[in-house]
Amino acid sequence: MKTKISLRTTAFAMLLAIFLTGFLTGCEDDDGGTTPAAATQTEMLVGNSWRVSRVATPDGQTLDRNRLNVTTQVLYDLDMQFKADKTVRAVDKNTKQVINGGTWELVDDNRAIDVNVTGFKGKFPIVELTRSRKLILRQQAPVDGRQSDINLEFDPVL
């Protein structure tokens, strides 16, 4: 079990890196393309836990899980929780156990999120965060063993 937690912690750090790498290229709301204010973005992020619902190519084709590396596959099993107190946690969706955590903050005119998680620190572009509560991030990750652009699509956990 210790190996599993260790693997999950490592996978979470890698996942968070993938998740956040594309998290900085811009933010567009449903009403026309302006970057929402920090308060609005914060409300959207902390209003729900987020779970990967689909990984797709940039042109929208769904990628089968078996084509993804283990780090990306682990994302399907975690709920990402951004808290109003600027903490972030990765929670196993089945056991509800916190796998990893740290802090987050919106930076660069609300177009990036700076994350400091145990074993991982970085600033990542926000690709899309909409009022419809959809979060889509473009990332670089292995697909069939080769680095590729992918979209990580997160839906709120209800």
Backbone as JSON, one array per atom type, in Angstrom:
{
  "sequence": "MKTKISLRTTAFAMLLAIFLTGFLTGCEDDDGGTTPAAATQTEMLVGNSWRVSRVATPDGQTLDRNRLNVTTQVLYDLDMQFKADKTVRAVDKNTKQVINGGTWELVDDNRAIDVNVTGFKGKFPIVELTRSRKLILRQQAPVDGRQSDINLEFDPVL",
  "N": [[0.82, -1.18, 0.0], [2.01, 1.22, 0.71], [3.69, 1.65, -1.47], [1.78, 2.09, -3.43], [0.62, 4.52, -2.58], [2.88, 6.1, -2.74], [3.42, 5.88, -5.48], [1.07, 7.04, -6.4], [1.35, 9.6, -5.33], [3.6, 10.5, -6.71], [2.56, 10.23, -9.27], [0.48, 12.06, -9.06], [1.9, 14.46, -8.78], [3.16, 14.53, -11.27], [0.91, 14.54, -12.86], [-0.31, 16.9, -12.05], [1.6, 18.61, -13.02], [1.3, 18.21, -15.77], [-1.37, 18.96, -16.02], [-1.23, 21.63, -15.3], [0.62, 22.76, -17.0], [-0.45, 23.59, -19.45], [-2.17, 25.44, -18.51], [-1.99, 28.17, -18.68], [-2.34, 29.75, -21.06], [-4.42, 31.48, -21.65], [-7.64, 32.81, -20.85], [-11.06, 32.42, -21.3], [-14.35, 33.54, -21.16], [-17.81, 32.44, -21.3], [-19.17, 34.48, -22.47], [-17.84, 35.99, -24.36], [-14.95, 36.28, -24.57], [-13.27, 37.81, -22.85], [-10.88, 38.08, -20.21], [-11.89, 36.8, -17.18], [-12.35, 38.49, -14.02], [-10.16, 38.14, -11.19], [-11.59, 37.39, -8.88], [-13.9, 36.22, -9.98], [-12.79, 34.08, -11.45], [-11.62, 32.69, -9.35], [-13.93, 32.01, -7.9], [-15.08, 30.26, -9.78], [-13.15, 28.21, -9.88], [-13.02, 27.29, -7.17], [-15.6, 26.59, -6.62], [-16.31, 23.99, -7.14], [-15.17, 20.55, -7.04], [-12.87, 19.16, -9.37], [-12.78, 16.87, -12.09], [-11.15, 14.82, -14.45], [-12.85, 14.29, -17.38], [-12.52, 13.61, -19.95], [-9.94, 12.95, -22.28], [-8.57, 14.42, -25.06], [-7.63, 14.91, -28.52], [-6.26, 17.96, -29.91], [-8.05, 18.6, -31.96], [-10.4, 17.54, -31.11], [-10.87, 14.74, -31.01], [-11.56, 11.93, -29.08], [-9.28, 10.35, -26.91], [-8.41, 7.04, -26.23], [-8.06, 5.63, -22.99], [-6.06, 3.67, -22.7], [-4.1, 4.47, -24.41], [-2.73, 6.43, -23.21], [-0.17, 7.63, -20.91], [0.69, 6.34, -17.61], [0.66, 8.38, -15.7], [-1.1, 10.31, -16.78], [-3.39, 8.74, -16.95], [-3.98, 8.35, -14.24], [-5.18, 10.72, -13.52], [-7.9, 10.48, -14.07], [-8.83, 9.25, -11.81], [-8.75, 10.99, -9.73], [-9.97, 13.71, -7.79], [-9.67, 17.08, -8.19], [-9.21, 19.68, -5.98], [-9.57, 22.99, -5.54], [-9.21, 25.32, -3.13], [-10.77, 28.07, -1.35], [-9.08, 29.18, 0.52], [-6.72, 29.17, -0.74], [-5.46, 26.69, -0.94], [-4.7, 23.56, -2.5], [-5.84, 20.32, -3.32], [-5.41, 16.88, -4.14], [-7.64, 14.36, -4.4], [-8.42, 10.99, -3.9], [-10.92, 9.61, -5.83], [-12.48, 7.43, -5.09], [-11.75, 6.44, -2.47], [-11.67, 8.78, -1.1], [-9.42, 9.74, 0.08], [-6.85, 12.07, 0.71], [-4.37, 12.55, -1.58], [-2.27, 14.21, -2.29], [-1.12, 17.6, -1.86], [-1.09, 21.25, -1.62], [-0.44, 24.68, -2.31], [-2.12, 27.35, -4.15], [-2.34, 30.1, -6.5], [-3.73, 32.77, -8.36], [-2.07, 34.43, -11.0], [-0.21, 36.76, -13.12], [-2.07, 38.66, -14.37], [-4.4, 37.15, -14.03], [-4.19, 35.11, -15.86], [-2.75, 32.92, -15.4], [-1.9, 30.25, -13.16], [-0.26, 29.82, -10.19], [1.27, 27.2, -8.67], [2.14, 25.4, -5.78], [2.99, 22.48, -4.79], [3.58, 19.61, -2.76], [6.57, 18.34, -3.7], [6.32, 19.44, -6.19], [6.35, 22.39, -8.1], [5.21, 25.24, -9.83], [4.27, 27.56, -12.48], [1.41, 27.92, -14.4], [-0.36, 28.11, -17.52], [-3.73, 29.25, -18.03], [-5.97, 27.78, -20.04], [-8.72, 27.46, -20.72], [-11.52, 28.39, -18.88], [-14.68, 28.33, -18.09], [-17.89, 29.95, -17.61], [-19.81, 28.04, -17.7], [-18.89, 26.08, -16.18], [-16.85, 24.41, -17.12], [-13.67, 23.13, -17.61], [-10.95, 23.23, -19.65], [-7.87, 22.15, -20.62], [-4.9, 22.52, -22.47], [-2.28, 20.34, -23.03], [1.03, 18.92, -23.01], [1.73, 15.6, -23.39], [2.59, 12.11, -23.12], [1.32, 10.11, -25.72], [0.57, 7.04, -26.92], [3.24, 6.57, -26.39], [4.62, 8.76, -27.43], [5.4, 12.25, -27.22], [2.73, 14.47, -27.27], [0.3, 16.97, -28.18], [-2.45, 17.43, -26.09], [-5.85, 17.72, -24.98], [-7.02, 18.21, -21.8], [-9.99, 17.59, -20.36], [-11.98, 18.81, -17.92], [-14.65, 18.24, -15.74], [-17.06, 19.53, -13.42], [-17.3, 17.98, -10.21], [-20.13, 16.59, -9.07]],
  "CA": [[0.0, 0.0, 0.0], [2.89, 2.36, 0.73], [4.12, 1.85, -2.85], [0.65, 2.66, -4.15], [0.53, 5.93, -2.22], [4.07, 6.72, -3.29], [3.17, 5.97, -6.91], [0.01, 8.03, -6.61], [1.91, 10.92, -5.05], [4.43, 10.82, -7.87], [1.65, 10.4, -10.4], [-0.23, 13.32, -8.88], [2.82, 15.56, -9.09], [3.32, 14.55, -12.71], [-0.39, 14.92, -13.39], [-0.48, 18.31, -11.81], [2.49, 19.29, -13.96], [0.64, 18.16, -17.08], [-2.59, 19.74, -15.88], [-0.97, 23.05, -15.17], [1.49, 23.23, -18.06], [-1.25, 24.31, -20.42], [-3.17, 26.18, -17.75], [-1.65, 29.6, -18.69], [-2.35, 30.42, -22.35], [-5.49, 32.44, -21.78], [-8.9, 32.43, -20.24], [-12.17, 33.0, -22.04], [-15.63, 33.2, -20.58], [-18.83, 32.07, -22.28], [-19.84, 35.66, -22.99], [-17.2, 36.76, -25.39], [-13.53, 36.32, -24.76], [-12.43, 38.6, -21.97], [-10.41, 37.34, -19.05], [-12.67, 37.16, -16.0], [-11.63, 39.03, -12.87], [-9.63, 37.11, -10.29], [-12.66, 36.9, -8.0], [-14.75, 35.34, -10.77], [-12.04, 32.85, -11.71], [-11.5, 31.98, -8.08], [-15.24, 31.42, -7.64], [-15.27, 29.12, -10.68], [-12.24, 27.14, -9.48], [-13.3, 26.74, -5.85], [-17.0, 26.22, -6.51], [-16.46, 22.55, -7.34], [-14.0, 19.72, -7.29], [-12.76, 18.94, -10.81], [-12.33, 15.53, -12.46], [-10.99, 14.64, -15.89], [-13.95, 13.55, -17.99], [-12.12, 13.16, -21.27], [-8.69, 13.43, -22.85], [-8.83, 14.47, -26.5], [-6.67, 15.61, -29.37], [-6.69, 19.35, -30.06], [-9.19, 18.73, -32.88], [-11.61, 17.01, -30.48], [-11.03, 13.29, -31.03], [-11.31, 11.33, -27.78], [-8.18, 9.39, -26.83], [-8.64, 5.93, -25.31], [-7.18, 5.65, -21.82], [-4.92, 2.78, -22.86], [-3.09, 5.15, -25.23], [-2.12, 7.45, -22.36], [0.76, 7.11, -19.91], [0.09, 6.1, -16.3], [0.45, 9.66, -15.03], [-2.33, 10.92, -17.3], [-4.5, 7.87, -16.58], [-4.3, 8.56, -12.83], [-6.05, 11.89, -13.39], [-9.29, 10.05, -14.09], [-9.18, 8.72, -10.5], [-8.56, 12.03, -8.72], [-10.74, 14.95, -7.78], [-8.82, 18.22, -7.88], [-9.96, 20.63, -5.17], [-8.96, 24.3, -5.32], [-9.94, 25.89, -1.99], [-10.75, 29.53, -1.22], [-7.93, 29.57, 1.34], [-5.57, 29.04, -1.64], [-4.86, 25.36, -0.91], [-5.17, 22.63, -3.53], [-5.69, 18.93, -2.92], [-5.81, 15.81, -5.04], [-8.35, 13.41, -3.56], [-8.83, 9.77, -4.58], [-12.38, 9.72, -5.98], [-13.14, 6.3, -4.45], [-11.49, 6.36, -1.03], [-11.74, 10.15, -0.57], [-8.16, 10.01, 0.76], [-6.03, 13.11, 0.09], [-3.15, 11.94, -2.1], [-1.23, 15.22, -2.29], [-1.68, 18.93, -1.73], [-0.2, 22.39, -1.54], [-1.11, 25.98, -2.44], [-2.29, 27.89, -5.5], [-2.65, 31.52, -6.57], [-3.83, 33.34, -9.71], [-1.01, 35.4, -11.27], [-0.12, 37.23, -14.5], [-3.36, 39.2, -14.77], [-5.38, 36.07, -13.97], [-4.01, 34.21, -17.0], [-1.9, 31.81, -14.96], [-2.05, 29.8, -11.79], [1.01, 29.43, -9.59], [0.98, 26.09, -7.78], [3.25, 24.87, -5.0], [2.52, 21.22, -4.24], [4.66, 18.78, -2.29], [7.29, 17.7, -4.79], [6.06, 20.09, -7.47], [6.08, 23.83, -8.05], [5.26, 25.84, -11.15], [3.26, 28.52, -12.92], [0.8, 27.28, -15.54], [-1.36, 28.92, -18.23], [-5.15, 28.87, -18.04], [-6.41, 27.71, -21.43], [-10.16, 27.78, -20.73], [-12.3, 28.21, -17.67], [-15.9, 29.02, -18.51], [-19.0, 30.08, -16.68], [-20.59, 26.8, -17.74], [-18.21, 25.16, -15.28], [-16.03, 23.48, -17.88], [-12.26, 23.49, -17.6], [-10.23, 22.5, -20.68], [-6.46, 22.52, -20.62], [-4.05, 21.91, -23.49], [-1.08, 19.85, -22.4], [1.93, 18.0, -23.7], [1.8, 14.35, -22.64], [2.79, 10.96, -24.0], [0.21, 9.35, -26.3], [1.23, 5.94, -27.63], [4.67, 6.67, -26.15], [5.22, 9.96, -28.04], [4.87, 13.51, -26.73], [1.68, 15.0, -28.13], [-0.63, 17.93, -27.6], [-3.73, 16.86, -25.7], [-6.75, 18.54, -24.17], [-7.6, 17.59, -20.61], [-11.3, 18.19, -20.13], [-12.43, 18.61, -16.54], [-16.02, 18.6, -15.4], [-17.23, 19.62, -11.97], [-17.78, 16.8, -9.51], [-21.4, 16.97, -8.43]],
  "C": [[0.87, 1.25, 0.0], [3.39, 2.68, -0.68], [3.01, 2.5, -3.65], [0.51, 4.15, -3.85], [1.71, 6.68, -2.81], [3.91, 6.91, -4.8], [2.11, 7.02, -7.2], [0.52, 9.44, -6.35], [2.75, 11.38, -6.21], [3.55, 11.08, -9.08], [0.89, 11.71, -10.28], [0.66, 14.5, -9.24], [3.0, 15.68, -10.6], [2.03, 15.01, -13.37], [-0.62, 16.41, -13.23], [0.4, 19.12, -12.75], [1.86, 19.33, -15.34], [-0.58, 19.07, -17.07], [-2.29, 21.23, -15.95], [-0.07, 23.6, -16.27], [0.71, 24.04, -19.08], [-2.22, 25.29, -19.79], [-2.94, 27.69, -17.82], [-1.85, 30.34, -20.0], [-3.5, 31.39, -22.56], [-6.74, 31.92, -21.12], [-10.02, 33.14, -20.97], [-13.46, 32.6, -21.38], [-16.64, 32.91, -21.69], [-19.43, 33.28, -22.98], [-19.0, 36.48, -23.94], [-15.72, 36.99, -25.34], [-12.72, 37.24, -23.89], [-12.02, 37.75, -20.79], [-11.24, 37.75, -17.85], [-11.78, 37.71, -14.9], [-11.18, 37.88, -11.98], [-10.71, 36.53, -9.39], [-13.56, 35.92, -8.73], [-14.04, 34.02, -11.05], [-11.91, 32.02, -10.44], [-12.82, 31.3, -7.74], [-15.47, 30.19, -8.51], [-14.39, 27.94, -10.26], [-12.66, 26.49, -8.17], [-14.75, 26.28, -5.68], [-17.25, 24.72, -6.6], [-15.12, 21.86, -7.2], [-14.02, 19.45, -8.79], [-12.21, 17.55, -11.09], [-12.21, 15.46, -13.98], [-12.13, 13.77, -16.4], [-13.54, 12.98, -19.34], [-10.74, 13.74, -21.57], [-8.86, 13.33, -24.36], [-7.65, 15.11, -27.22], [-7.14, 17.05, -29.49], [-7.87, 19.54, -31.01], [-10.43, 18.0, -32.37], [-11.81, 15.51, -30.5], [-10.65, 12.71, -29.67], [-10.19, 10.31, -27.88], [-8.55, 8.3, -25.83], [-7.63, 5.98, -24.18], [-5.93, 4.8, -22.01], [-3.82, 3.37, -23.74], [-2.29, 6.17, -24.43], [-1.13, 6.83, -21.38], [0.06, 7.02, -18.56], [-0.22, 7.41, -15.6], [-0.85, 10.31, -15.49], [-3.54, 10.06, -16.92], [-4.94, 8.08, -15.13], [-5.24, 9.74, -12.64], [-7.53, 11.53, -13.36], [-9.77, 9.62, -12.69], [-9.07, 9.74, -9.38], [-9.56, 13.16, -8.89], [-9.8, 16.06, -7.36], [-9.68, 19.25, -7.14], [-9.12, 21.89, -4.95], [-9.82, 24.98, -4.25], [-9.78, 27.4, -1.93], [-9.59, 30.02, -0.37], [-6.61, 29.38, 0.59], [-4.79, 27.73, -1.45], [-5.45, 24.54, -2.05], [-4.89, 21.22, -3.03], [-6.08, 18.02, -4.07], [-6.37, 14.71, -4.15], [-8.72, 12.19, -4.4], [-10.35, 9.74, -4.63], [-13.12, 8.58, -5.3], [-12.98, 6.29, -2.94], [-11.65, 7.69, -0.33], [-10.49, 10.52, 0.22], [-7.4, 11.1, -0.01], [-4.7, 12.47, -0.29], [-1.99, 12.92, -2.04], [-1.89, 16.59, -2.15], [-0.62, 20.0, -1.62], [-1.01, 23.67, -1.63], [-1.23, 26.39, -3.9], [-2.61, 29.38, -5.4], [-2.74, 31.94, -8.04], [-2.77, 34.42, -9.87], [-1.09, 35.85, -12.72], [-1.46, 37.7, -15.05], [-4.42, 38.11, -14.92], [-5.29, 35.1, -15.15], [-3.16, 33.0, -16.65], [-2.24, 31.46, -13.52], [-0.69, 29.31, -11.32], [0.69, 28.39, -8.52], [2.25, 25.66, -7.07], [2.72, 23.66, -4.24], [3.74, 20.43, -3.78], [5.3, 18.06, -3.46], [7.08, 18.35, -6.14], [5.75, 21.56, -7.27], [6.15, 24.36, -9.47], [4.13, 26.81, -11.4], [2.73, 28.01, -14.26], [-0.27, 28.14, -16.19], [-2.77, 28.36, -18.09], [-5.59, 28.92, -19.5], [-7.88, 28.08, -21.53], [-10.76, 27.46, -19.38], [-13.56, 29.02, -17.9], [-16.96, 29.05, -17.43], [-19.87, 28.82, -16.66], [-19.95, 25.71, -16.91], [-17.48, 24.05, -16.03], [-14.61, 24.0, -17.86], [-11.56, 22.61, -18.63], [-8.81, 23.04, -20.74], [-5.73, 21.81, -21.75], [-2.74, 21.56, -22.83], [-0.21, 19.1, -23.39], [2.03, 16.76, -22.82], [2.02, 13.21, -23.61], [1.46, 10.33, -24.43], [0.86, 8.3, -27.18], [2.75, 6.06, -27.53], [5.36, 7.89, -26.74], [4.57, 11.21, -27.47], [3.9, 14.09, -27.74], [0.91, 16.09, -27.4], [-1.92, 17.2, -27.28], [-4.56, 17.93, -25.0], [-7.23, 17.7, -23.0], [-8.89, 18.32, -20.33], [-11.77, 17.81, -18.74], [-13.87, 19.05, -16.42], [-16.11, 18.73, -13.89], [-17.74, 18.31, -11.41], [-19.01, 17.22, -8.74], [-21.71, 16.07, -7.27]]
}
